[in-house]
Amino acid sequence: MSVACLRFPAGLPKAGLRALGEACLRFSSQVALRGEEAVFVETGGSRLLYGEARLRAGLGALGRRFAGAAPARFGWGAHAGEALALARHGAEGTPRERWPLEALHAYASPFTPDEAVARAVDALCAGLRGLGLTDLGGFLALPERGWGGRFGADAALLRERLGGRLLMGWPRFEPDPRLEECAEFLEESEGAADPDPAAFVFLLQSLCSRLSARLRGRALRASGLRLRIGLERVRGVPDAADRVLGVELAVPVAEPTGLRRILGERLAADLAARPLGRRPVRLTVEATSTVPGFHPQRDAFDRREEEVESRDTLLARLAQRLGDDAVFYARIRARHGAEWTWTRRAPPATPAEEADLGRASLAARGAVPAVPRPTRLTRLPLPLLRAGDWLLYFGGSGKGRRWRALDWEGPERVDGLWWMASGAGAEGAPPVDRDYWRVRTEGGMDLWVFCRQGEEARAGALWLRGWWS
Amino acid sequence: MPPSARLLRLTQDPALEGAFIPTRPRPRLGFSLHAPGLLRGGLTHLDGPARVEAALRLLSEHPGQRAAWIEARLSAYPPAFVQRGVDLARLLFVEAKGYFPWAVQELARSQVFGILAVAAPLPDARSLRRLQLAAERAGCAVLLAAPLPGEAWPVRERLWCGWEGGEPRVRDAGGEGRTARAAGEGS
């Protein structure tokens, strides 16, 4: 067993310590708290190996996120009591033998502050001092035989615990079901109806950082977010309702920068459209819906996880601003007619969907027709007028163009489904009875032109559908 | 004496031999249609009637690279991309509408994509400059397959893409000196 302890000598609010414990689940699934004082992480059974320096840095960074500038002490030992004692008394490399007798409190009850146990340990310490002992070195130097008879059963138990035996079971740690982070605006901005945008950015940064750490600890990614701005209450004026902004993410995100950018852009757009009119006093960010994320214990030798997160964050931001259907992968369908041979597909949100995208891409090679298709398609068929060798398009608003046709290649006849009644299409697609031509033009551009079969073809109507570029 | 000439004289001074670290060649992407390859971390303008064909050829030759295709209003036809050997699972399409410069910038800056094909014109030199900086930082090969604005000095390479015997052909559009320099930089 190997246990790390992060201790806050000045104490931390219970909610903050619980949030920190939740974030620490990224290192190990075995986490415990001690009141408002310390958080323990058991790393001996973790999937990944941790060195002391790395764990110290990681826990320290998390501690700063949740505790701000509050000083924190780190301890790492073979069990929880030793780690806590080290965090309390092991400053500047003091060896265990030189720790004061009060370090026995940490061994006696590492997880729960217990007054009865504390009194018993105090009595034991007083007795040991009467014998001339001042530190743990002297305590350990006493002969092991007869401890129970001389100092009582508790002292014998403590002696065993110092030797790494008869350890306490770990209490269960259950994170809060609600993923919510809240922060107050500074009083300095009192009286300002229009808040400083920098204040929002500052608060959003810390809130998203903490929310992201909690999400990562639980191996989750946020697929929905809610931002709530609490407004000032003014005497004699009806209360204003909190401003609530919901954000549904096309691609789930857990990375703090991504969360901050998405929420910041949403907030900026909303404030530009609807000023608050009151001084904001509180900002709350909540993950309203989540999806399973990647493994919480990050692999130091594999950057793929970070790349996937960067991509997902980018896609979520693009989709948030441009719309869900504007950021997509293409899926090929075996259909007649140029318009229905492909569809838009949302970016994959899970590894399984990504694998499915790869399979669909392989299958697409067999679904495309053998005849070369143009690289660009017009949004709608554009009517063309044929005058001798010339093809004319009157687009209106000065958008007319003309091409001199040099060669007509085709036709490629695309028919509707023979078993369906005339005029009906497959899966909502209109009927397709067209002759397509590839027209080489004088300027080097090739056009994709079709005419409908029947009366319209006999009348000479042509439509521009795409071009090679 | 202009600074460049002064610097040239300094580098040729035998007393200072070894004092100057030669500039490292910029990394390039191999491209069968253009022997020196295409610049990574810079902007390359593809002009001519076969510019999209050339861009698709590059995408098909680098199936391991993540790529993005961005336009203001989409006109790309993905079945044609498959016919030219492009892996659609590696190609993200973005239809940016009114946010086109912003979206291009974000895609380049993300460091997610090795190749970024910009198939609609950017409005001005400033957005090109921003894109150039983002591409340099991300090591991303940015292909501009659309007309350029009047001032396009951030574009480092200009290639002309035309047809020859039904096959796309690419040649340097920046003159002989540019071709020689590009060949010298090739890795």
XYZ file of C-alpha atoms in Angstrom:
656
model
C 0.000 0.000 0.000
C 1.144 3.509 -0.725
C -0.830 6.505 0.438
C -0.525 10.196 -0.388
C -2.001 12.813 1.877
C -2.646 16.465 1.097
C -3.263 18.392 4.294
C -4.499 21.938 4.755
C -3.285 23.158 8.148
C -5.713 26.094 8.124
C -8.591 23.856 7.118
C -10.809 23.929 4.042
C -14.606 24.163 3.757
C -16.126 20.713 3.674
C -17.649 21.236 0.227
C -14.288 22.288 -1.158
C -12.563 19.272 0.337
C -15.241 16.971 -1.064
C -14.785 18.495 -4.503
C -11.040 18.046 -4.196
C -11.528 14.420 -3.177
C -13.723 13.939 -6.233
C -11.024 15.391 -8.448
C -8.442 13.089 -6.828
C -10.343 10.084 -8.156
C -8.305 10.604 -11.318
C -5.290 9.158 -9.505
C -6.979 6.246 -7.785
C -10.452 4.952 -7.062
C -9.580 4.765 -3.341
C -9.912 8.212 -1.826
C -10.792 9.273 1.712
C -11.269 12.575 3.536
C -10.460 13.645 7.059
C -12.952 16.240 8.256
C -11.962 19.616 6.861
C -8.271 18.896 7.098
C -6.914 16.387 4.624
C -7.539 14.162 1.633
C -5.952 10.704 1.214
C -5.251 8.918 -2.054
C -4.239 5.277 -2.122
C -1.973 4.712 -5.113
C -0.589 1.231 -4.427
C -3.460 -0.424 -6.298
C -3.645 2.141 -9.063
C -3.389 1.062 -12.691
C -0.496 3.405 -13.279
C 2.655 3.832 -11.274
C 3.186 7.131 -9.551
C 6.418 8.536 -8.265
C 6.402 10.817 -5.247
C 7.447 13.891 -7.227
C 4.740 13.443 -9.832
C 2.034 12.768 -7.297
C 3.156 15.709 -5.192
C 2.962 17.982 -8.232
C -0.403 16.623 -9.339
C -2.014 16.844 -5.919
C -0.476 20.254 -5.342
C -1.947 21.570 -8.586
C -5.371 20.207 -7.710
C -5.083 21.647 -4.208
C -4.391 25.107 -5.629
C -7.451 24.851 -7.858
C -9.798 24.113 -4.993
C -8.109 25.820 -2.073
C -6.566 28.810 -3.804
C -3.678 30.250 -1.843
C -4.354 28.209 1.314
C -1.097 26.472 2.301
C -1.035 22.722 1.844
C 1.362 20.060 3.096
C 2.093 16.793 1.350
C 2.831 13.459 2.939
C 3.453 10.063 1.398
C 3.677 6.899 3.443
C 2.982 3.211 3.552
C -0.447 3.797 5.115
C -2.826 6.629 5.900
C -1.551 7.234 9.466
C 2.033 7.549 8.332
C 1.098 9.855 5.439
C -0.902 12.128 7.742
C 1.840 12.168 10.384
C 4.373 13.013 7.696
C 2.192 15.869 6.414
C 1.877 17.181 9.965
C 5.352 16.723 11.379
C 7.700 15.687 8.589
C 8.706 19.138 7.389
C 12.177 19.673 5.948
C 12.998 15.990 5.832
C 12.797 15.351 9.568
C 13.167 11.573 10.077
C 10.311 9.736 11.738
C 12.373 9.018 14.839
C 12.573 12.756 15.536
C 8.848 13.429 15.254
C 7.177 14.484 18.499
C 4.977 12.066 20.397
C 1.902 14.009 19.219
C 2.399 12.303 15.849
C 0.728 9.290 17.479
C -2.609 11.078 17.020
C -2.294 10.600 13.262
C -1.607 6.879 13.663
C -4.433 6.407 16.157
C -7.233 7.842 14.009
C -6.149 9.048 10.579
C -9.580 9.393 8.932
C -11.891 10.710 11.654
C -11.171 13.249 14.382
C -12.268 11.348 17.510
C -12.157 13.062 20.922
C -12.082 9.836 22.955
C -9.168 8.518 20.960
C -7.424 11.896 21.208
C -7.773 11.860 25.020
C -6.354 8.333 25.211
C -3.372 9.300 23.062
C -2.788 12.454 25.118
C -2.736 10.336 28.288
C -0.296 7.931 26.684
C 1.954 10.800 25.579
C 1.920 12.219 29.112
C 2.910 8.818 30.505
C 5.713 8.449 27.975
C 7.016 11.921 28.783
C 7.081 10.860 32.431
C 9.497 8.148 31.373
C 11.697 10.766 29.686
C 10.634 10.035 26.101
C 10.116 13.027 23.782
C 9.912 11.603 20.270
C 8.836 8.569 18.259
C 12.391 7.270 18.170
C 12.333 6.712 21.906
C 8.845 5.220 21.686
C 9.966 2.687 19.086
C 13.130 1.873 21.044
C 11.163 0.506 23.991
C 11.156 -3.308 24.121
C 8.095 -4.756 22.385
C 7.260 -7.286 25.088
C 4.730 -6.372 27.722
C 3.339 -3.239 26.017
C -0.242 -4.165 26.783
C 0.480 -4.723 30.475
C 2.494 -1.560 30.938
C 0.666 1.046 28.752
C -2.685 -0.565 27.963
C -4.238 -2.210 24.887
C -4.463 1.065 22.914
C -0.725 1.611 23.281
C -0.033 -1.910 22.046
C -2.270 -1.258 19.034
C -0.455 2.004 18.305
C 2.891 0.232 18.500
C 1.680 -2.275 15.916
C 0.363 0.481 13.694
C 3.711 2.257 13.733
C 5.164 -0.969 12.447
C 2.673 -1.035 9.563
C 0.377 -3.702 11.045
C -3.264 -3.696 12.250
C -4.206 -0.823 9.946
C -7.612 0.853 9.859
C -10.132 0.186 7.111
C -10.812 3.063 4.707
C -14.124 4.904 4.975
C -16.244 5.082 1.845
C -16.068 8.282 -0.172
C -19.119 9.134 -2.233
C -18.848 12.238 -4.458
C -21.714 14.695 -4.663
C -24.242 13.686 -7.313
C -24.526 17.265 -8.592
C -21.632 18.632 -10.639
C -21.874 22.299 -9.840
C -19.330 24.999 -9.066
C -20.159 28.423 -7.743
C -18.201 31.626 -7.125
C -19.049 35.092 -5.839
C -18.124 38.338 -7.559
C -15.838 40.614 -5.624
C -17.476 43.427 -3.667
C -15.227 45.949 -5.443
C -17.565 46.019 -8.413
C -20.457 47.110 -6.207
C -22.688 49.643 -7.850
C -21.619 48.799 -11.382
C -24.686 47.754 -13.317
C -22.612 46.757 -16.325
C -20.139 44.174 -15.058
C -16.555 44.152 -16.144
C -16.129 41.376 -18.748
C -12.758 40.564 -17.195
C -14.530 39.643 -13.951
C -16.630 37.086 -15.825
C -13.571 35.681 -17.574
C -11.695 35.414 -14.293
C -14.512 33.628 -12.506
C -15.305 31.389 -15.466
C -11.695 30.319 -15.625
C -11.571 29.089 -12.054
C -15.064 27.561 -12.178
C -14.361 25.657 -15.377
C -11.035 24.523 -14.041
C -12.670 23.048 -10.951
C -15.586 21.549 -12.848
C -13.194 19.991 -15.320
C -11.122 18.454 -12.517
C -14.259 16.924 -11.008
C -15.414 15.603 -14.372
C -12.035 14.058 -15.017
C -11.999 12.484 -11.574
C -15.253 10.690 -12.381
C -14.201 9.825 -15.937
C -17.023 11.907 -17.385
C -17.360 14.571 -20.034
C -19.982 17.256 -20.031
C -22.556 17.069 -22.792
C -24.744 19.817 -21.365
C -23.913 22.892 -19.318
C -25.870 25.511 -17.477
C -24.581 28.924 -16.553
C -26.481 30.858 -13.895
C -25.830 34.494 -13.019
C -27.257 35.564 -9.683
C -28.223 39.249 -9.680
C -28.113 41.773 -6.866
C -31.226 42.349 -4.785
C -32.036 46.003 -4.258
C -34.331 47.240 -1.517
C -37.572 48.671 -2.903
C -37.046 47.177 -6.347
C -38.618 43.892 -7.451
C -36.087 41.066 -7.525
C -34.703 40.170 -10.920
C -34.682 36.518 -11.858
C -31.312 34.853 -12.245
C -30.028 34.821 -15.807
C -29.830 31.170 -16.863
C -28.065 30.065 -20.048
C -28.194 26.479 -21.219
C -25.625 25.028 -23.569
C -26.080 21.666 -25.251
C -22.783 20.411 -26.616
C -22.654 18.532 -29.893
C -19.431 16.874 -28.782
C -18.910 16.261 -25.043
C -16.049 18.194 -23.485
C -14.056 17.814 -20.280
C -11.095 20.052 -20.935
C -11.104 23.312 -18.881
C -10.022 25.617 -21.697
C -12.722 24.225 -23.937
C -15.403 24.625 -21.289
C -14.289 28.185 -20.606
C -14.256 29.176 -24.263
C -17.658 27.669 -24.982
C -19.271 29.272 -21.952
C -17.419 32.547 -22.495
C -18.612 32.842 -26.086
C -22.178 31.940 -25.108
C -22.113 34.453 -22.279
C -20.622 37.227 -24.410
C -23.251 36.730 -27.100
C -26.038 36.780 -24.535
C -24.764 39.869 -22.714
C -24.395 41.726 -25.999
C -28.012 40.937 -26.855
C -29.501 41.349 -23.365
C -27.553 43.500 -20.887
C -27.959 42.426 -17.271
C -29.075 45.772 -15.901
C -28.130 44.702 -12.361
C -24.868 43.974 -10.672
C -24.055 40.248 -10.795
C -23.218 38.752 -7.425
C -22.799 35.069 -8.144
C -21.808 32.845 -11.041
C -22.645 29.140 -11.132
C -21.599 26.556 -13.683
C -23.306 23.194 -13.683
C -22.842 20.112 -15.837
C -26.479 19.196 -16.508
C -25.721 16.074 -18.485
C -22.639 13.933 -18.862
C -21.403 11.021 -20.909
C -18.704 8.499 -20.017
C -15.305 9.916 -20.754
C -11.954 8.315 -21.040
C -10.077 6.562 -18.287
C -9.478 8.948 -15.391
C -5.917 7.773 -14.843
C -3.983 9.510 -17.591
C -1.190 7.613 -19.289
C 1.959 9.709 -19.224
C 3.394 7.971 -22.288
C 0.419 8.318 -24.588
C -0.706 11.707 -25.907
C -3.680 10.337 -27.828
C -6.046 11.168 -24.990
C -4.986 14.816 -25.084
C -5.354 14.931 -28.856
C -8.865 13.521 -28.676
C -9.772 16.093 -26.057
C -8.379 18.928 -28.154
C -10.368 17.736 -31.129
C -13.584 17.330 -29.156
C -13.198 20.770 -27.635
C -12.692 22.322 -31.043
C -15.670 20.506 -32.537
C -17.906 21.502 -29.656
C -16.953 25.172 -30.039
C -17.427 25.128 -33.786
C -20.799 23.400 -33.482
C -21.863 25.808 -30.765
C -21.292 28.811 -33.004
C -21.927 27.452 -36.497
C -24.717 25.003 -35.711
C -24.723 21.260 -35.211
C -25.098 20.431 -38.904
C -22.242 22.696 -40.010
C -19.461 20.530 -38.578
C -19.642 16.987 -39.843
C -18.119 13.978 -41.498
C -19.541 12.735 -44.786
C -21.260 9.371 -45.121
C -21.729 7.851 -48.559
C -25.014 6.176 -49.460
C -25.717 3.909 -52.402
C -28.450 6.027 -54.024
C -29.349 7.284 -57.444
C -29.003 10.950 -58.160
C -26.224 13.291 -57.108
C -28.171 14.906 -54.297
C -28.815 11.779 -52.266
C -25.522 9.930 -52.505
C -24.172 11.350 -49.277
C -25.356 12.662 -45.930
C -23.888 14.625 -43.089
C -22.858 12.690 -40.027
C -22.167 14.214 -36.620
C -18.575 13.869 -35.362
C -18.025 10.737 -33.288
C -18.481 11.246 -29.562
C -17.222 7.862 -28.384
C -14.445 5.479 -29.478
C -17.137 3.071 -30.719
C -18.613 5.745 -32.983
C -15.142 6.585 -34.237
C -14.551 2.958 -35.151
C -17.904 2.907 -36.922
C -16.892 5.996 -38.892
C -13.767 4.203 -40.076
C -15.778 1.155 -41.163
C -18.252 3.357 -43.034
C -15.371 5.076 -44.801
C -14.047 1.740 -46.014
C -17.495 0.672 -47.180
C -17.905 3.977 -49.050
C -15.296 2.937 -51.596
C -17.622 0.273 -52.916
C -20.674 2.518 -52.903
C -19.497 5.287 -55.216
C -20.172 4.985 -58.941
C -17.367 4.172 -61.347
C -17.977 7.213 -63.525
C -15.938 10.213 -62.309
C -17.947 12.743 -60.383
C -17.256 16.494 -60.163
C -15.513 17.803 -57.087
C -18.004 20.621 -56.565
C -21.773 20.559 -56.641
C -24.155 23.476 -56.978
C -26.641 23.785 -54.146
C -29.530 23.538 -56.600
C -29.584 22.735 -60.314
C -29.076 25.975 -62.245
C -30.885 26.484 -65.575
C -28.621 26.851 -68.603
C -29.362 28.206 -72.029
C -27.598 26.647 -75.004
C -26.784 28.957 -77.888
C -24.623 27.232 -80.460
C -21.372 26.309 -78.749
C -22.128 28.531 -75.823
C -23.737 27.668 -72.497
C -25.249 30.667 -70.770
C -26.365 31.127 -67.194
C -28.424 34.163 -66.249
C -28.003 34.304 -62.499
C -29.512 37.700 -61.873
C -27.799 40.530 -59.975
C -24.958 40.434 -62.469
C -24.064 36.818 -61.638
C -24.495 35.575 -65.196
C -21.734 33.494 -66.737
C -21.000 31.847 -70.054
C -18.809 28.980 -71.170
C -17.819 27.856 -74.620
C -18.306 24.107 -74.852
C -15.548 22.194 -76.619
C -16.616 18.616 -76.045
C -19.595 16.764 -74.628
C -18.844 13.468 -72.872
C -21.808 11.227 -72.098
C -24.569 10.765 -71.504
C -24.617 8.868 -68.242
C -28.212 7.870 -67.761
C -29.498 7.737 -64.179
C -32.954 6.236 -63.842
C -35.390 6.028 -60.965
C -36.268 2.743 -59.308
C -38.127 0.647 -61.847
C -40.383 -1.029 -59.298
C -41.716 2.235 -57.985
C -44.521 4.125 -59.593
C -43.574 6.936 -61.899
C -43.066 10.167 -59.991
C -42.162 8.513 -56.676
C -38.684 8.369 -55.191
C -36.869 6.252 -52.637
C -36.917 7.431 -49.006
C -38.342 10.792 -49.810
C -35.980 11.425 -52.692
C -37.599 12.867 -55.801
C -37.601 10.707 -58.917
C -34.404 10.736 -60.948
C -34.586 10.254 -64.689
C -31.687 12.244 -66.028
C -28.940 12.202 -68.622
C -25.691 13.633 -67.282
C -22.964 15.125 -69.487
C -19.415 16.209 -68.737
C -18.817 19.322 -70.822
C -15.241 20.441 -71.452
C -15.070 24.189 -71.840
C -12.617 26.598 -73.338
C -11.373 27.998 -70.007
C -10.263 24.550 -68.804
C -13.225 24.066 -66.489
C -15.364 20.962 -66.904
C -19.081 21.292 -66.182
C -21.506 18.618 -65.037
C -24.747 19.219 -66.891
C -27.938 17.208 -67.062
C -31.194 17.199 -68.926
C -34.341 15.540 -67.742
C -35.720 12.780 -69.906
C -38.989 13.295 -71.694
C -40.609 16.475 -72.897
C -38.094 18.747 -71.184
C -35.161 17.096 -72.954
C -36.857 17.430 -76.298
C -37.300 21.129 -75.586
C -33.515 21.416 -75.021
C -33.567 22.432 -71.318
C -30.232 21.970 -69.545
C -29.242 22.225 -65.915
C -25.849 22.871 -64.377
C -25.250 20.518 -61.403
C -21.532 20.733 -60.663
C -18.039 21.349 -61.936
C -14.571 19.931 -61.829
C -12.072 22.294 -60.243
C 24.130 49.309 -47.254
C 20.868 47.447 -46.643
C 20.760 45.168 -43.590
C 20.452 42.019 -45.692
C 23.670 42.835 -47.600
C 25.444 43.611 -44.346
C 24.323 40.289 -42.898
C 25.456 38.492 -46.037
C 28.937 40.019 -45.710
C 29.096 38.970 -42.074
C 28.208 35.353 -42.879
C 30.946 35.280 -45.525
C 33.622 36.588 -43.164
C 36.156 33.733 -42.597
C 36.854 35.011 -39.081
C 33.267 34.291 -38.166
C 33.153 30.807 -39.630
C 31.017 28.571 -37.477
C 29.465 31.486 -35.615
C 26.243 31.340 -37.602
C 23.843 28.482 -37.254
C 22.392 27.651 -40.663
C 18.615 27.873 -40.817
C 16.914 24.516 -40.729
C 14.861 23.670 -43.801
C 11.189 23.979 -43.194
C 9.454 20.590 -43.007
C 7.448 19.733 -46.083
C 4.715 17.304 -47.027
C 5.527 14.952 -49.878
C 3.384 15.553 -52.944
C 3.576 13.523 -56.118
C 2.405 16.429 -58.307
C 5.046 18.831 -56.983
C 8.453 17.339 -56.271
C 9.591 19.830 -53.565
C 6.443 19.008 -51.642
C 4.149 21.401 -49.835
C 5.020 23.568 -46.903
C 4.087 22.480 -43.397
C 3.381 25.405 -41.139
C 2.622 27.845 -43.937
C 0.114 28.907 -46.534
C 0.148 27.500 -50.056
C -2.136 28.957 -52.683
C -3.488 26.551 -55.275
C -4.723 28.337 -58.380
C -6.041 27.151 -61.712
C -8.817 24.911 -63.002
C -7.541 21.774 -61.206
C -6.833 23.217 -57.763
C -9.336 21.041 -55.922
C -8.119 17.962 -57.794
C -4.589 18.783 -56.615
C -5.759 19.255 -53.027
C -7.586 15.907 -53.147
C -4.494 14.216 -54.531
C -2.523 15.515 -51.563
C -5.180 14.320 -49.102
C -5.232 10.875 -50.669
C -1.445 10.639 -50.439
C -1.498 11.333 -46.705
C -4.228 9.090 -45.316
C -2.685 9.169 -41.839
C -3.074 12.922 -41.490
C -6.183 14.387 -39.978
C -7.544 16.957 -42.378
C -10.292 19.539 -42.496
C -12.141 21.013 -45.449
C -13.715 24.374 -44.828
C -15.954 26.560 -46.969
C -18.307 29.423 -46.283
C -21.134 27.611 -48.096
C -20.431 24.011 -48.876
C -19.996 23.059 -52.521
C -17.674 20.080 -52.062
C -19.047 16.770 -53.290
C -17.791 13.973 -50.995
C -18.498 11.034 -53.371
C -15.936 12.599 -55.725
C -13.477 12.721 -52.838
C -13.890 8.977 -52.303
C -13.339 8.361 -56.021
C -10.006 10.143 -55.702
C -8.927 7.995 -52.772
C -9.611 10.343 -49.862
C -10.438 8.658 -46.542
C -13.613 10.373 -45.371
C -13.084 9.162 -41.809
C -10.067 11.502 -41.568
C -11.662 14.510 -43.236
C -13.824 16.905 -41.270
C -16.101 19.219 -43.252
C -16.966 22.640 -41.897
C -19.536 24.975 -43.422
C -18.725 28.227 -41.682
C -21.228 30.637 -43.288
C -20.764 34.084 -41.723
C -18.009 32.970 -39.338
C -15.630 31.817 -42.036
C -12.406 33.661 -40.994
C -12.971 32.769 -37.342
C -13.568 29.097 -38.090
C -10.494 28.856 -40.346
C -8.400 30.411 -37.616
C -9.720 28.021 -34.969
C -9.132 24.968 -37.135
C -5.539 25.961 -37.836
C -4.845 26.934 -34.260
C -6.204 23.725 -32.740
C -3.142 21.650 -33.733
C -5.550 18.812 -34.461
C -5.232 18.821 -38.246
C -2.129 18.242 -40.321
C -3.760 19.537 -43.501
C -6.336 22.285 -43.755
C -8.015 22.903 -47.101
C -9.598 26.345 -47.322
C -11.948 26.283 -50.302
C -13.475 29.753 -50.041
C -11.780 33.166 -50.234
C -10.591 34.927 -47.082
C -11.540 38.596 -46.905
C -8.214 40.384 -46.410
C -4.486 40.176 -45.751
C -4.981 40.502 -42.016
C -6.939 37.251 -41.802
C -4.292 35.615 -43.984
C -1.584 36.836 -41.629
C -3.444 35.453 -38.623
C -3.861 32.166 -40.427
C -0.176 32.090 -41.308
C 0.822 32.552 -37.661
C -1.582 29.855 -36.517
C -0.341 27.477 -39.212
C 3.288 28.067 -38.248
C 2.585 27.388 -34.622
C 0.552 24.260 -35.334
C 2.788 22.900 -38.107
C -0.275 22.667 -40.304
C -0.176 22.661 -44.113
C -2.814 25.173 -45.182
C -4.015 24.917 -48.778
C -5.851 27.945 -50.090
C -7.930 26.599 -52.961
C -9.794 29.832 -53.622
C -9.041 33.299 -55.001
C -6.825 35.466 -52.788
C -7.560 38.997 -51.623
C -5.708 41.881 -53.242
C -2.790 41.843 -50.840
C -1.755 38.322 -50.003
C 1.818 38.695 -48.822
C 1.503 36.042 -46.037
C 1.097 33.355 -48.703
C 4.501 31.711 -49.014
C 3.956 29.549 -52.064
C 1.752 29.812 -55.111
C 1.106 26.836 -57.352
C -0.726 26.668 -60.644
C -2.887 23.546 -61.037
C -4.047 22.705 -64.547
C -4.977 19.713 -66.678
C -2.695 17.783 -69.004
C -4.088 14.758 -70.801
C -6.924 14.484 -68.319
C -4.548 14.447 -65.340
C -3.942 17.333 -62.948
C -0.531 18.968 -63.234
C 1.061 21.386 -60.777
C 3.749 23.959 -61.430
C 5.159 26.805 -59.416
C 3.397 30.063 -60.133
C 5.918 32.281 -58.393
C 8.706 32.381 -60.980
C 12.028 30.605 -61.334
C 13.637 31.941 -58.173
C 10.773 30.736 -56.062
C 10.920 27.279 -57.609
C 14.644 26.994 -56.905
C 14.202 28.125 -53.342
C 11.363 25.688 -52.788
C 13.460 22.854 -54.181
C 16.353 23.823 -51.893
C 14.111 23.725 -48.841
C 12.767 20.269 -49.645
C 13.541 17.609 -47.087
